[in-house]
Coordinates of C-alpha atoms in Angstrom, one line a residue:
M1 CA 37.7 -32.8 -62.4
P2 CA 39.6 -36.0 -63.1
Q3 CA 37.5 -39.1 -63.6
I4 CA 37.4 -41.1 -60.4
A5 CA 36.7 -44.8 -60.6
L6 CA 37.0 -45.7 -57.0
R7 CA 33.9 -47.5 -55.5
V8 CA 32.7 -45.4 -52.5
L9 CA 30.4 -46.7 -49.8
S10 CA 29.0 -44.2 -47.5
I11 CA 27.5 -45.6 -44.1
I12 CA 25.2 -44.3 -41.4
P13 CA 26.4 -45.9 -38.3
P14 CA 24.2 -46.7 -35.2
M15 CA 22.4 -44.9 -33.8
T16 CA 20.7 -42.0 -35.5
Q17 CA 17.0 -42.4 -36.0
L18 CA 14.7 -45.1 -36.9
N19 CA 11.8 -43.5 -39.0
T20 CA 13.7 -42.0 -41.8
P21 CA 17.4 -42.1 -43.0
Y22 CA 19.8 -39.4 -41.6
P23 CA 20.4 -37.3 -44.8
S24 CA 24.2 -37.0 -44.9
T25 CA 25.0 -40.2 -47.0
A26 CA 22.0 -39.2 -49.2
Y27 CA 23.8 -35.9 -49.9
L28 CA 27.1 -37.3 -50.4
T29 CA 26.1 -40.1 -52.6
G30 CA 23.9 -37.7 -54.7
F31 CA 26.9 -35.3 -55.0
L32 CA 29.5 -38.0 -55.9
R33 CA 27.2 -39.5 -58.5
S34 CA 26.8 -36.1 -60.1
R35 CA 30.5 -36.0 -60.4
G36 CA 30.7 -39.5 -62.1
V37 CA 31.9 -41.4 -58.9
P38 CA 30.4 -44.8 -58.4
A39 CA 28.8 -44.2 -55.0
V40 CA 26.4 -46.3 -52.8
Q41 CA 25.2 -46.2 -49.3
E42 CA 24.0 -48.3 -46.3
D43 CA 22.2 -47.6 -43.1
L44 CA 23.7 -49.8 -40.6
A45 CA 21.7 -48.1 -37.8
L46 CA 18.4 -49.4 -39.1
A47 CA 19.9 -52.7 -40.2
L48 CA 21.1 -53.4 -36.5
V49 CA 17.7 -52.6 -35.1
L50 CA 16.0 -54.9 -37.5
Q51 CA 18.5 -57.6 -36.9
L52 CA 18.0 -57.4 -33.0
F53 CA 14.3 -57.2 -33.1
T54 CA 13.4 -60.6 -34.8
P55 CA 12.6 -63.9 -33.2
G56 CA 16.3 -65.1 -33.6
G57 CA 17.5 -61.7 -32.3
L58 CA 15.4 -62.0 -29.1
D59 CA 16.7 -65.7 -28.6
K60 CA 20.1 -64.3 -28.3
V61 CA 19.0 -61.6 -25.9
H62 CA 17.1 -64.1 -23.9
A63 CA 20.2 -66.3 -23.5
Q64 CA 22.2 -63.2 -22.3
A65 CA 19.5 -62.2 -19.8
L66 CA 19.4 -65.8 -18.4
K67 CA 23.2 -65.5 -17.6
Q68 CA 22.4 -62.6 -15.1
A69 CA 21.9 -63.4 -11.4
E70 CA 18.3 -63.0 -10.4
S71 CA 19.1 -60.3 -8.0
E72 CA 20.9 -58.2 -10.8
R73 CA 17.9 -58.3 -13.2
S74 CA 16.1 -55.1 -13.7
A75 CA 12.3 -54.8 -13.8
S76 CA 12.5 -54.7 -17.6
V77 CA 14.6 -57.8 -17.7
H78 CA 12.2 -59.7 -15.4
A79 CA 9.2 -58.7 -17.5
F80 CA 10.9 -59.8 -20.7
L81 CA 11.9 -63.2 -19.3
D82 CA 8.5 -63.8 -17.7
Q83 CA 6.7 -63.1 -21.0
F84 CA 9.4 -64.1 -23.4
E85 CA 7.2 -66.4 -25.6
R86 CA 4.9 -63.5 -26.1
Y87 CA 7.6 -61.2 -27.0
R88 CA 9.1 -63.7 -29.3
S89 CA 5.8 -64.3 -31.1
T90 CA 4.9 -60.6 -31.4
V91 CA 8.1 -58.9 -32.4
G92 CA 8.0 -59.6 -36.0
P93 CA 4.5 -58.6 -36.6
T94 CA 5.1 -55.5 -34.5
I95 CA 8.1 -54.3 -36.6
A96 CA 6.0 -55.1 -39.8
F97 CA 3.2 -53.0 -38.4
L98 CA 5.5 -50.1 -37.6
Q99 CA 6.9 -50.2 -41.1
G100 CA 3.4 -49.8 -42.5
R101 CA 3.2 -53.4 -43.9
D102 CA 0.5 -54.9 -41.7
A103 CA -2.0 -52.1 -40.8
T104 CA -4.8 -54.6 -39.7
L105 CA -2.8 -55.8 -36.8
A106 CA -3.7 -52.2 -35.2
H107 CA -7.1 -53.8 -34.1
R108 CA -5.5 -56.3 -31.8
M109 CA -2.7 -54.0 -30.5
A110 CA -5.3 -51.2 -29.6
A111 CA -7.4 -53.8 -27.9
G112 CA -4.7 -54.0 -25.2
N113 CA -4.3 -57.8 -25.2
Y114 CA -1.8 -58.4 -27.8
L115 CA 1.4 -56.9 -26.7
P116 CA 3.3 -58.0 -23.7
E117 CA 3.7 -55.1 -21.3
G118 CA 6.9 -54.1 -19.5
P119 CA 7.7 -51.2 -17.2
R120 CA 7.2 -48.6 -20.0
F121 CA 3.5 -49.3 -20.0
A122 CA 3.3 -47.9 -16.5
A123 CA 3.3 -44.5 -18.1
L124 CA -0.3 -45.1 -19.3
D125 CA -1.4 -45.1 -15.6
A126 CA -0.7 -41.5 -15.5
Y127 CA -3.4 -40.9 -18.0
G128 CA -6.1 -43.0 -16.4
D129 CA -9.2 -41.7 -14.7
E130 CA -10.4 -42.5 -11.3
D131 CA -13.0 -45.0 -12.5
G132 CA -10.3 -46.9 -14.3
G133 CA -11.4 -46.1 -17.7
D134 CA -9.5 -46.1 -20.9
P135 CA -6.2 -44.3 -20.2
L136 CA -5.8 -43.2 -23.8
A137 CA -9.3 -42.0 -24.6
W138 CA -8.4 -38.4 -24.2
A139 CA -5.6 -38.8 -26.8
F140 CA -7.2 -41.1 -29.5
G141 CA -10.9 -41.2 -28.6
A142 CA -12.9 -44.0 -30.2
L143 CA -11.2 -43.7 -33.7
G144 CA -7.5 -43.1 -33.5
L145 CA -7.0 -46.8 -34.0
Q146 CA -3.6 -46.7 -36.0
D147 CA -2.2 -44.0 -33.7
R148 CA -3.1 -45.8 -30.5
A149 CA -1.7 -49.0 -31.8
R150 CA 1.5 -47.2 -32.9
H151 CA 2.0 -45.6 -29.4
L152 CA 1.6 -48.9 -27.7
A153 CA 4.1 -50.6 -30.2
T154 CA 6.5 -47.8 -29.4
L155 CA 6.3 -48.5 -25.7
Y156 CA 6.9 -52.2 -26.4
L157 CA 10.1 -51.4 -28.5
N158 CA 11.3 -49.1 -25.7
D159 CA 10.9 -51.8 -23.1
L160 CA 13.0 -54.2 -25.5
A161 CA 15.7 -51.4 -25.7
D162 CA 15.7 -51.3 -21.9
V163 CA 16.3 -55.0 -21.9
L164 CA 19.2 -54.7 -24.2
R165 CA 20.6 -52.0 -22.0
D166 CA 20.2 -53.8 -18.7
A167 CA 21.1 -57.5 -20.0
V168 CA 23.3 -57.1 -23.1
D169 CA 25.0 -53.7 -23.4
P170 CA 24.8 -51.0 -20.8
R171 CA 25.5 -48.3 -23.5
F172 CA 22.6 -49.3 -25.7
E173 CA 20.0 -46.6 -26.6
F174 CA 18.0 -46.0 -29.8
V175 CA 19.7 -42.5 -30.1
R176 CA 22.4 -41.8 -27.6
Y177 CA 24.3 -45.2 -28.0
A178 CA 27.6 -45.1 -26.0
E179 CA 27.3 -41.3 -26.2
A180 CA 29.4 -40.7 -23.0
L181 CA 32.4 -42.4 -24.6
A182 CA 32.8 -39.6 -27.1
S183 CA 30.9 -36.4 -26.2
S184 CA 33.4 -33.8 -25.2
Q185 CA 35.8 -36.5 -24.2
P186 CA 39.2 -34.8 -23.9
S187 CA 41.0 -38.1 -24.1
F188 CA 40.5 -41.1 -26.6
D189 CA 41.1 -43.5 -23.7
P190 CA 37.4 -44.4 -22.9
L191 CA 36.7 -45.3 -26.5
A192 CA 40.0 -47.1 -26.9
Q193 CA 39.2 -49.3 -23.8
A194 CA 35.6 -50.0 -25.0
L195 CA 36.9 -50.9 -28.5
S196 CA 39.5 -53.3 -27.1
A197 CA 36.9 -55.1 -24.8
P198 CA 35.4 -58.3 -25.9
P199 CA 32.4 -57.5 -28.3
T200 CA 28.9 -57.5 -27.0
L201 CA 25.9 -59.1 -28.7
V202 CA 25.3 -55.8 -30.3
D203 CA 28.8 -55.5 -31.5
E204 CA 28.8 -59.0 -33.0
L205 CA 25.6 -58.3 -34.9
L206 CA 27.1 -55.0 -36.2
H207 CA 30.3 -56.9 -37.3
E208 CA 28.2 -59.4 -39.3
L209 CA 26.2 -56.5 -40.9
T210 CA 29.6 -54.6 -41.8
L211 CA 30.9 -57.6 -43.6
A212 CA 27.8 -58.3 -45.4
A213 CA 27.9 -54.6 -46.7
L214 CA 31.5 -55.1 -47.9
H215 CA 30.7 -58.3 -49.6
K216 CA 27.8 -56.7 -51.3
H217 CA 29.2 -53.4 -52.4
Q218 CA 33.1 -54.3 -52.6
P219 CA 34.0 -50.7 -51.9
Q220 CA 37.6 -49.2 -52.2
V221 CA 36.7 -46.2 -50.0
V222 CA 34.3 -46.1 -47.0
L223 CA 32.9 -42.9 -45.7
L224 CA 31.6 -43.1 -42.0
S225 CA 29.2 -40.2 -41.3
V226 CA 29.0 -39.5 -37.7
P227 CA 26.4 -36.7 -36.9
F228 CA 26.2 -37.2 -33.1
P229 CA 28.4 -38.5 -30.2
G230 CA 25.9 -41.4 -30.0
A231 CA 27.2 -42.7 -33.4
V232 CA 31.0 -42.5 -32.8
Y233 CA 31.5 -46.0 -30.9
A234 CA 29.6 -47.9 -33.4
A235 CA 31.4 -46.1 -36.4
L236 CA 34.7 -47.2 -34.9
R237 CA 33.4 -50.7 -34.4
I238 CA 32.5 -50.7 -38.2
A239 CA 35.9 -49.4 -39.0
Q240 CA 37.6 -52.2 -36.8
S241 CA 35.8 -54.8 -38.7
I242 CA 36.7 -53.3 -42.0
K243 CA 40.5 -53.0 -41.0
A244 CA 40.4 -56.8 -39.9
H245 CA 38.8 -58.2 -42.9
A246 CA 39.5 -55.7 -45.7
P247 CA 42.6 -53.8 -44.9
S248 CA 43.1 -52.4 -48.3
V249 CA 39.9 -50.4 -48.0
H250 CA 40.4 -46.7 -47.1
I251 CA 38.4 -45.3 -44.4
A252 CA 37.3 -41.6 -43.8
L253 CA 35.4 -40.2 -40.8
G254 CA 33.4 -37.1 -41.0
G255 CA 30.0 -35.5 -40.0
G256 CA 28.5 -33.3 -37.5
F257 CA 30.4 -34.7 -34.4
V258 CA 33.8 -34.4 -36.1
N259 CA 33.1 -30.9 -37.3
T260 CA 32.3 -29.6 -33.8
E261 CA 34.4 -31.7 -31.5
L262 CA 37.5 -33.1 -33.3
R263 CA 38.8 -29.8 -34.6
E264 CA 41.9 -30.2 -32.4
L265 CA 42.5 -33.8 -32.8
S266 CA 46.0 -35.0 -31.9
D267 CA 45.6 -38.6 -30.7
P268 CA 47.1 -40.9 -33.2
R269 CA 45.2 -43.9 -32.0
V270 CA 42.2 -42.7 -33.8
F271 CA 44.1 -43.7 -37.0
D272 CA 44.3 -47.3 -35.9
F273 CA 40.6 -47.3 -37.0
V274 CA 40.3 -44.8 -39.8
D275 CA 42.8 -43.3 -42.3
F276 CA 41.3 -39.8 -42.7
V277 CA 39.3 -37.5 -40.7
T278 CA 37.6 -34.6 -42.6
L279 CA 36.1 -31.4 -41.3
D280 CA 33.1 -29.3 -42.2
A281 CA 31.1 -29.7 -45.6
G282 CA 32.2 -33.0 -47.0
E283 CA 32.0 -32.4 -50.7
R284 CA 35.4 -30.7 -51.3
P285 CA 37.5 -32.7 -48.9
V286 CA 36.0 -36.0 -50.2
L287 CA 36.7 -35.0 -53.8
A288 CA 40.3 -34.1 -52.9
L289 CA 40.6 -37.3 -51.0
L290 CA 39.4 -39.3 -53.9
E291 CA 41.7 -37.6 -56.2
H292 CA 44.6 -38.4 -53.8
L293 CA 43.7 -42.1 -53.6
S294 CA 43.4 -42.2 -57.3
G295 CA 46.9 -40.9 -57.7
K296 CA 46.0 -37.5 -59.0
R297 CA 46.7 -35.4 -56.1
G298 CA 49.5 -35.5 -53.6
A299 CA 49.0 -36.0 -49.9
Q300 CA 49.9 -32.4 -49.1
R301 CA 47.0 -31.2 -51.4
L302 CA 44.2 -32.7 -49.1
V303 CA 41.5 -30.3 -48.0
R304 CA 40.5 -30.0 -44.3
T305 CA 41.8 -33.5 -43.4
F306 CA 43.6 -35.1 -40.5
V307 CA 46.0 -37.9 -41.3
R308 CA 48.7 -39.7 -39.4
N309 CA 52.1 -39.0 -41.0
A310 CA 55.1 -41.2 -41.5
A311 CA 56.4 -40.2 -38.0
G312 CA 53.2 -41.5 -36.5
A313 CA 51.9 -38.0 -35.5
V314 CA 48.6 -36.5 -36.3
Q315 CA 48.9 -33.9 -39.1
Y316 CA 46.2 -31.4 -40.4
V317 CA 46.4 -30.8 -44.1
N318 CA 44.3 -28.0 -45.7
L319 CA 45.1 -26.8 -49.1
A320 CA 42.9 -23.7 -49.5
E321 CA 40.3 -24.5 -52.1
P322 CA 36.8 -23.0 -52.4
D323 CA 33.9 -25.1 -51.1
I324 CA 31.4 -26.6 -53.6
P325 CA 28.7 -23.9 -53.9
F326 CA 25.4 -24.8 -52.2
E327 CA 23.7 -24.6 -55.7
D328 CA 26.2 -27.1 -57.2
V329 CA 26.0 -29.9 -54.6
G330 CA 23.3 -31.6 -56.5
T331 CA 20.4 -33.6 -55.4
P332 CA 20.4 -36.0 -52.5
T333 CA 19.6 -39.6 -53.5
W334 CA 18.1 -42.3 -51.2
D335 CA 18.7 -45.1 -53.8
G336 CA 20.0 -48.2 -52.0
L337 CA 18.4 -47.4 -48.7
P338 CA 15.3 -49.7 -47.7
L339 CA 12.7 -46.9 -47.5
D340 CA 10.0 -49.3 -46.8
R341 CA 11.7 -50.8 -43.7
Y342 CA 11.9 -47.7 -41.6
L343 CA 9.9 -47.6 -38.4
S344 CA 7.2 -44.9 -37.7
L345 CA 7.2 -44.6 -34.0
L346 CA 4.9 -42.5 -31.7
D347 CA 6.7 -41.6 -28.4
M348 CA 4.9 -38.5 -27.6
L349 CA 1.2 -37.9 -27.8
N350 CA 1.4 -34.6 -29.2
P351 CA 0.7 -33.7 -32.9
M352 CA 3.8 -31.5 -33.4
H353 CA 6.3 -33.5 -31.3
R354 CA 5.6 -36.7 -33.1
L355 CA 6.9 -35.4 -36.5
W356 CA 10.5 -36.2 -35.3
S357 CA 9.8 -39.9 -35.0
D358 CA 6.7 -40.7 -37.1
G359 CA 6.7 -40.9 -40.8
R360 CA 9.5 -41.0 -43.4
W361 CA 10.6 -37.6 -44.2
N362 CA 12.8 -36.6 -47.2
K363 CA 15.4 -34.3 -45.5
L364 CA 16.5 -31.4 -47.5
T365 CA 18.2 -28.1 -46.9
V366 CA 16.9 -24.8 -48.2
A367 CA 20.2 -22.9 -47.6
H368 CA 23.7 -23.6 -46.1
G369 CA 24.4 -22.0 -42.8
C370 CA 22.5 -19.3 -41.1
Y371 CA 21.5 -16.0 -42.5
W372 CA 21.5 -14.5 -38.8
K373 CA 24.6 -16.0 -37.4
K374 CA 24.6 -13.7 -34.3
C375 CA 23.1 -15.9 -31.4
S376 CA 25.6 -15.9 -28.6
F377 CA 25.0 -19.6 -27.7
C378 CA 25.5 -20.9 -31.2
D379 CA 28.6 -22.3 -33.0
V380 CA 28.7 -19.2 -35.3
S381 CA 32.5 -19.5 -35.9
L382 CA 32.0 -22.9 -37.6
D383 CA 31.2 -23.5 -41.2
Y384 CA 27.9 -25.1 -40.8
I385 CA 26.6 -21.9 -39.2
G386 CA 29.0 -19.2 -40.6
R387 CA 29.1 -20.0 -44.3
Y388 CA 25.7 -18.9 -45.7
E389 CA 24.7 -19.8 -49.2
T390 CA 21.4 -20.2 -51.1
A391 CA 20.1 -21.8 -54.1
T392 CA 17.3 -20.5 -56.2
A393 CA 13.7 -21.6 -55.8
T394 CA 13.8 -23.3 -59.2
Q395 CA 16.7 -25.4 -58.1
L396 CA 15.1 -26.3 -54.8
A397 CA 11.8 -27.2 -56.6
D398 CA 13.7 -29.2 -59.1
R399 CA 15.4 -31.2 -56.3
I400 CA 12.1 -31.7 -54.6
Q401 CA 10.5 -33.0 -57.8
A402 CA 13.4 -35.3 -58.4
I403 CA 13.2 -36.7 -54.8
V404 CA 9.4 -37.3 -55.0
E405 CA 9.9 -39.2 -58.4
E406 CA 12.7 -41.2 -56.9
T407 CA 11.1 -42.1 -53.5
G408 CA 7.4 -41.9 -54.3
Q409 CA 7.0 -39.9 -51.0
T410 CA 6.0 -36.3 -50.8
G411 CA 6.8 -35.4 -47.0
F412 CA 10.0 -33.1 -46.7
H413 CA 11.7 -32.0 -43.5
F414 CA 13.9 -28.9 -44.2
V415 CA 16.7 -29.3 -41.8
D416 CA 18.2 -25.7 -42.0
E417 CA 19.7 -24.1 -38.9
A418 CA 17.2 -21.3 -39.8
A419 CA 15.5 -21.3 -43.1
P420 CA 15.4 -17.9 -44.5
P421 CA 11.9 -16.3 -44.9
K422 CA 12.8 -14.8 -48.4
A423 CA 13.8 -18.3 -49.7
L424 CA 10.8 -19.9 -48.2
K425 CA 8.5 -17.3 -49.8
A426 CA 10.1 -17.8 -53.3
L427 CA 9.9 -21.7 -52.8
A428 CA 6.3 -21.6 -51.8
Q429 CA 5.4 -19.5 -54.8
E430 CA 7.3 -21.9 -57.0
L431 CA 5.7 -25.0 -55.5
I432 CA 2.2 -23.5 -56.0
R433 CA 3.2 -22.5 -59.5
R434 CA 4.1 -26.0 -60.5
Q435 CA 1.2 -27.4 -58.5
L436 CA 3.6 -29.7 -56.8
S437 CA 1.8 -31.2 -53.7
I438 CA 4.0 -32.0 -50.9
S439 CA 3.8 -31.6 -47.1
W440 CA 6.7 -29.9 -45.4
W441 CA 8.1 -28.6 -42.1
G442 CA 11.2 -26.8 -41.0
N443 CA 13.2 -24.7 -38.7
I444 CA 13.1 -20.9 -38.6
R445 CA 13.9 -17.8 -36.5
F446 CA 10.6 -16.3 -35.3
E447 CA 11.2 -13.0 -36.8
K448 CA 8.8 -10.3 -38.0
T449 CA 9.3 -11.0 -41.6
F450 CA 7.0 -14.1 -41.0
T451 CA 3.7 -12.1 -41.3
P452 CA 0.4 -13.8 -41.2
E453 CA 0.1 -13.3 -44.9
L454 CA 3.4 -15.2 -45.5
A455 CA 2.3 -18.0 -43.0
E456 CA -0.9 -18.4 -45.2
L457 CA 1.1 -18.7 -48.3
L458 CA 3.5 -21.3 -46.7
A459 CA 0.5 -23.3 -45.6
Q460 CA -0.9 -23.1 -49.1
S461 CA 2.3 -24.5 -50.4
G462 CA 2.2 -27.6 -48.0
C463 CA 3.7 -26.3 -44.8
I464 CA 2.3 -28.4 -41.9
A465 CA 4.6 -27.3 -38.9
M466 CA 7.4 -24.9 -38.0
S467 CA 10.0 -25.2 -35.2
G468 CA 12.0 -22.2 -33.9
G469 CA 14.1 -21.0 -31.0
L470 CA 12.4 -18.8 -28.3
E471 CA 15.2 -19.9 -25.9
V472 CA 14.6 -18.2 -22.6
A473 CA 11.4 -16.2 -22.8
S474 CA 12.9 -13.0 -21.3
D475 CA 13.6 -9.8 -23.3
R476 CA 16.6 -9.1 -21.2
L477 CA 18.2 -12.5 -22.0
L478 CA 17.1 -12.6 -25.5
T479 CA 18.9 -9.2 -25.9
L480 CA 22.0 -10.8 -24.1
M481 CA 21.8 -13.7 -26.4
K482 CA 21.6 -11.3 -29.6
K483 CA 18.6 -13.5 -30.6
G484 CA 17.0 -10.5 -32.4
V485 CA 13.5 -11.1 -31.4
S486 CA 11.3 -10.2 -28.5
V487 CA 8.9 -12.4 -26.6
E488 CA 5.8 -10.4 -27.9
Q489 CA 7.2 -10.7 -31.4
V490 CA 7.6 -14.4 -31.1
A491 CA 3.8 -14.6 -29.9
R492 CA 2.7 -12.7 -32.9
V493 CA 4.6 -14.8 -35.4
T494 CA 3.7 -18.1 -33.8
K495 CA 0.0 -17.0 -33.6
G496 CA 0.1 -16.2 -37.3
F497 CA 1.3 -19.6 -38.2
S498 CA -1.2 -21.5 -35.8
D499 CA -4.0 -19.4 -37.3
A500 CA -2.9 -20.6 -40.7
G501 CA -3.1 -24.2 -39.5
I502 CA 0.6 -24.7 -39.0
L503 CA 1.7 -26.5 -36.0
V504 CA 4.5 -24.8 -33.9
H505 CA 7.2 -26.1 -31.7
A506 CA 9.4 -23.9 -29.6
Y507 CA 12.9 -24.7 -28.6
L508 CA 13.3 -23.4 -25.1
M509 CA 16.5 -23.0 -22.9
Y510 CA 17.2 -22.5 -19.2
G511 CA 20.5 -21.9 -17.4
F512 CA 21.8 -19.2 -19.6
P513 CA 24.5 -17.0 -18.0
T514 CA 23.0 -14.5 -15.3
Q515 CA 19.6 -16.2 -15.6
T516 CA 18.0 -15.8 -12.2
L517 CA 15.2 -17.7 -10.5
Q518 CA 12.9 -14.8 -11.1
D519 CA 13.9 -15.0 -14.8
T520 CA 13.0 -18.6 -14.9
V521 CA 9.6 -18.2 -13.3
D522 CA 8.8 -15.3 -15.7
A523 CA 10.0 -17.1 -18.6
L524 CA 7.7 -20.2 -17.8
E525 CA 4.8 -17.9 -17.4
Y526 CA 5.3 -16.5 -20.9
V527 CA 5.5 -20.1 -22.2
R528 CA 2.3 -20.9 -20.4
Q529 CA 0.6 -18.1 -22.0
L530 CA 1.8 -19.0 -25.4
F531 CA 0.3 -22.4 -25.0
E532 CA -2.9 -20.9 -23.4
N533 CA -3.4 -18.5 -26.4
G534 CA -2.8 -21.2 -29.0
C535 CA 0.4 -19.7 -30.3
I536 CA 2.6 -23.0 -29.8
Q537 CA 1.5 -26.6 -29.6
S538 CA 4.9 -28.2 -28.6
G539 CA 8.1 -27.2 -26.9
F540 CA 11.2 -28.7 -25.3
F541 CA 13.4 -27.3 -22.6
H542 CA 17.1 -27.7 -23.2
R543 CA 19.8 -26.9 -20.5
F544 CA 22.1 -24.3 -21.8
T545 CA 25.6 -25.6 -22.6
C546 CA 28.5 -23.5 -23.2
T547 CA 30.7 -24.5 -26.3
V548 CA 34.2 -23.4 -27.2
H549 CA 33.1 -22.3 -30.7
S550 CA 30.2 -20.0 -29.5
P551 CA 30.5 -16.2 -28.5
V552 CA 29.9 -17.1 -24.9
G553 CA 32.7 -19.6 -25.0
K554 CA 35.0 -17.2 -26.7
D555 CA 34.1 -14.2 -24.5
P556 CA 32.8 -15.5 -21.2
A557 CA 33.4 -12.1 -19.3
A558 CA 30.9 -10.3 -21.6
Y559 CA 28.3 -12.7 -20.2
G560 CA 29.2 -12.5 -16.6
I561 CA 30.7 -16.0 -16.2
R562 CA 34.1 -17.5 -15.7
L563 CA 35.0 -20.7 -17.7
I564 CA 36.3 -23.8 -15.9
D565 CA 39.7 -24.8 -17.1
L566 CA 39.7 -27.9 -19.5
P567 CA 42.1 -30.7 -19.1
P568 CA 44.6 -31.4 -22.0
V569 CA 42.6 -32.2 -25.0
S570 CA 43.8 -34.6 -27.7
F571 CA 40.4 -36.0 -28.8
A572 CA 37.0 -34.2 -28.4
K573 CA 36.5 -30.6 -27.4
N574 CA 33.2 -28.9 -27.4
D575 CA 31.3 -28.4 -24.1
I576 CA 33.0 -26.5 -21.4
G577 CA 31.9 -25.8 -17.9
F578 CA 31.5 -22.4 -16.4
I579 CA 30.9 -20.6 -13.0
D580 CA 27.7 -18.4 -12.9
P581 CA 27.8 -16.0 -10.0
T582 CA 24.2 -16.1 -9.7
G583 CA 24.4 -19.6 -8.0
V584 CA 21.0 -20.6 -9.1
D585 CA 20.2 -24.4 -9.0
H586 CA 19.3 -24.9 -12.6
D587 CA 19.2 -28.6 -12.4
A588 CA 16.4 -28.5 -9.9
L589 CA 14.5 -25.8 -11.9
G590 CA 14.9 -28.1 -15.0
L591 CA 12.9 -30.8 -13.4
G592 CA 10.0 -28.4 -13.0
L593 CA 10.3 -26.9 -16.4
K594 CA 10.3 -30.3 -18.1
K595 CA 7.3 -31.5 -16.1
A596 CA 5.4 -28.3 -17.0
I597 CA 6.1 -28.5 -20.7
Y598 CA 5.1 -32.0 -20.7
N599 CA 1.7 -31.3 -19.3
Y600 CA 1.2 -28.2 -21.4
M601 CA 1.8 -30.4 -24.6
H602 CA -1.0 -32.6 -23.3
G603 CA -3.3 -29.7 -22.7
L604 CA -3.1 -30.1 -18.9
C605 CA -2.8 -27.5 -16.0
V606 CA -2.3 -24.7 -18.6
E607 CA -4.3 -22.3 -16.4
D608 CA -2.4 -23.2 -13.1
D609 CA 0.1 -20.9 -11.4
V610 CA 3.5 -21.8 -12.8
R611 CA 5.0 -21.9 -9.2
R612 CA 3.3 -25.3 -8.7
W613 CA 5.9 -27.0 -11.0
F614 CA 8.6 -26.0 -8.5
D615 CA 7.2 -27.4 -5.4
H616 CA 10.1 -29.9 -5.0
M617 CA 12.5 -27.1 -4.3
P618 CA 13.3 -26.0 -0.8
Q619 CA 13.3 -22.4 -1.2
K620 CA 10.3 -20.2 -1.7
I621 CA 9.4 -19.7 -5.4
P622 CA 8.6 -16.0 -6.3
K623 CA 5.5 -15.1 -8.1
A624 CA 5.9 -14.1 -11.7
T625 CA 6.1 -10.5 -12.4
V626 CA 4.6 -11.0 -15.8
S627 CA 0.9 -10.2 -16.0
R628 CA -1.2 -13.3 -16.7
H629 CA -2.7 -11.6 -19.7
R630 CA 0.5 -10.1 -21.2
I631 CA 0.5 -12.2 -24.3
G632 CA -3.3 -12.0 -24.9
K633 CA -3.1 -8.2 -24.8
A634 CA -0.2 -8.3 -27.2
L635 CA -2.2 -10.4 -29.7
S636 CA -5.3 -8.3 -29.3
A637 CA -3.2 -5.2 -30.2
M638 CA -2.1 -7.0 -33.3
A639 CA -5.7 -7.6 -34.5

C-alpha cells in the first residue's frame, strides 16, 4: 500500500452512549495506524454532555427556560427552575461521582437529601411500601450504597435531559437525538430544514466543540461514524461547522445507519455537508479514499462510495476489491479518548440489564458477520451479517491483551451479531491458558452447542453474562423465522448458563407476521416460566419491524403479509410497513408485554396468570394453552 501522510480524525457524533465509547472510531483508528496513517479520534457525544452538564451549561439552559411562558413549561422545567440553585451546585459533583472520581459523595446522595428531585423521581413511589418505608430497600438493602447513589444520580441526569428537551431542543435525548429526522426518511427534506434553522443551544455548543477538535488535531480528512439514526443530525451539524470554517478538509460519512438506510442515496443535497458516503465495513473504502485524496488513485477507483459528480448528481463508485480480512483489521485503540470521563449510569435495577449503561467496556468483535445468517427478520443480505469471517483464538487473545495494557481495564463486551460457540470455546481456553483475567459478556444464539459444560468453561474464562434472541417464544413462529432453535432448547441452554453463574438476557419480539393473540399469550407464558425457573434474569420486548433487506421484506408472501408501497426514496430506506391479515392490535399487546417484563426483571408477579397484563384491552384474553410447568418439566428431563 502507498504511504499516506494525510491526517485523519474520526469522530463519534452525538448521541451514542455515555458509559463507554462507541467502538467504530477505535477500530478505524487502530486499523489506520497499523497501515502507517496518522489517525486520531474524538468522542463529541461525550464532550457535548459534559459541556451541557456543568454550572455554566445549566446557566445557559436556565436562561432559555425563563424565556418560556409559564403556561408552556413542563413539570420538568418547573422543577428545574424552582430548584435551580441546587441543580447548579450539585451538577459538577454528580458528574464526577458518575465518572468514578468522587465515591464518597455516595453517602450524601443515598441519604436522599442531596440531589434536587424532578418528575423522574416519581418512579421511586412505585417501589414504596404501605408504611412509607425506604422505596429502594428491596433493591439495595442496607449495603448497596454506591449503586443506590448511582441510580439516584441517573434519575437526576434524566430529569435534566427532560429539561433540555422541553426548554432548549425538542429533539434532545441521550440516545435517540433527533432520530425521527433520519430513520427511514425517504426524503432529505426534514434534515435539510432542521439544518437550515437557527441553531439551538445544543447546536451552538456542538459547533464550539467541533472547532476545538479541528484546532487540536488539524485534520485533512474527517470520518463521521454514524451508527444510529439518532446520530445523523448531529453528524451533519458537525460537517456544517467544518465546511464553514475549514472548507479544505475532506469529510466522509459512514457507519451502521449509512450501511442499512442509505444504500439507494440519490439526493445531492447530502453532499452540501459531506464529500463522500461509504458503505459497509469501512477499512477498504477508507483506504481507497485516502489513496484517492493523496493523488494515488483515480476517483473512478473508489470502493463502495457515493460522491456528487461534476454534473451535480449522486454517483455510486465501486471498484471490486476484496475487503480487508477480519484477521488483518488490527487491534482497536482507544488512545485519545478520555476513558476516565465516561459516565457509569444505572437506569434499570436489574443486574443484567445494567451492563449496557454501567461500567466502561472495551468493545471487541470475535467474528465478522453471523455464522447462522438465516433468520427471516434479519438483514442477512447485507455485509455486516452476510460476510462471516473469523480470527484465531491466539489473535483475539493478543488483541485483548494489548487493549488491557493500553486502557488498564479488563472488562470486555463482545459485540458480535452472534458469537460462534466454537470460537468462544477456543478463546476461553486461550484466556485460561494465558491466565489472562478479564470479565466479558456477549451476544449469541441459544443453540444446543452451548452445553452446561461449555457454559462452565466460559464462566471460568471470565464470562459474566450472555444475551441472545428468543424472539417470539413459539415453536411455530420460531420455525417460520428460521431461527433454528426451539423454546425448550432455549430453556436448557439458558439454564446451563444461569447455573454456571452467567446472567442471561433474552431479546424478545412481538408483532411478527401471522402472530395471533393466542400466540402472544402463550409466548408470554413461556417467558414467565423462564424467569420462574431461573433461566433468564432480563429481557426486552421489541416490536417486529420489517426491513427491506430481510427475507420477510424480500418475500412477504411467504410470510402471509402484504407490504405497503413506499413513497419515492432519495434518502433513507430501511423500515417498510405491512398489512397482516390477522388484524391483531400489537400496539395494545405491547403495552402489556413491556409491563410484564419490567415486573419480571424486578422479581415481581412472576407467579401470576399472564392475562393480568392485558386487562387494559377491551376483548377477552384467552387462557394460555401452554402448561404452567412446561419449562420445569423440560429442565427436569435434562437433569
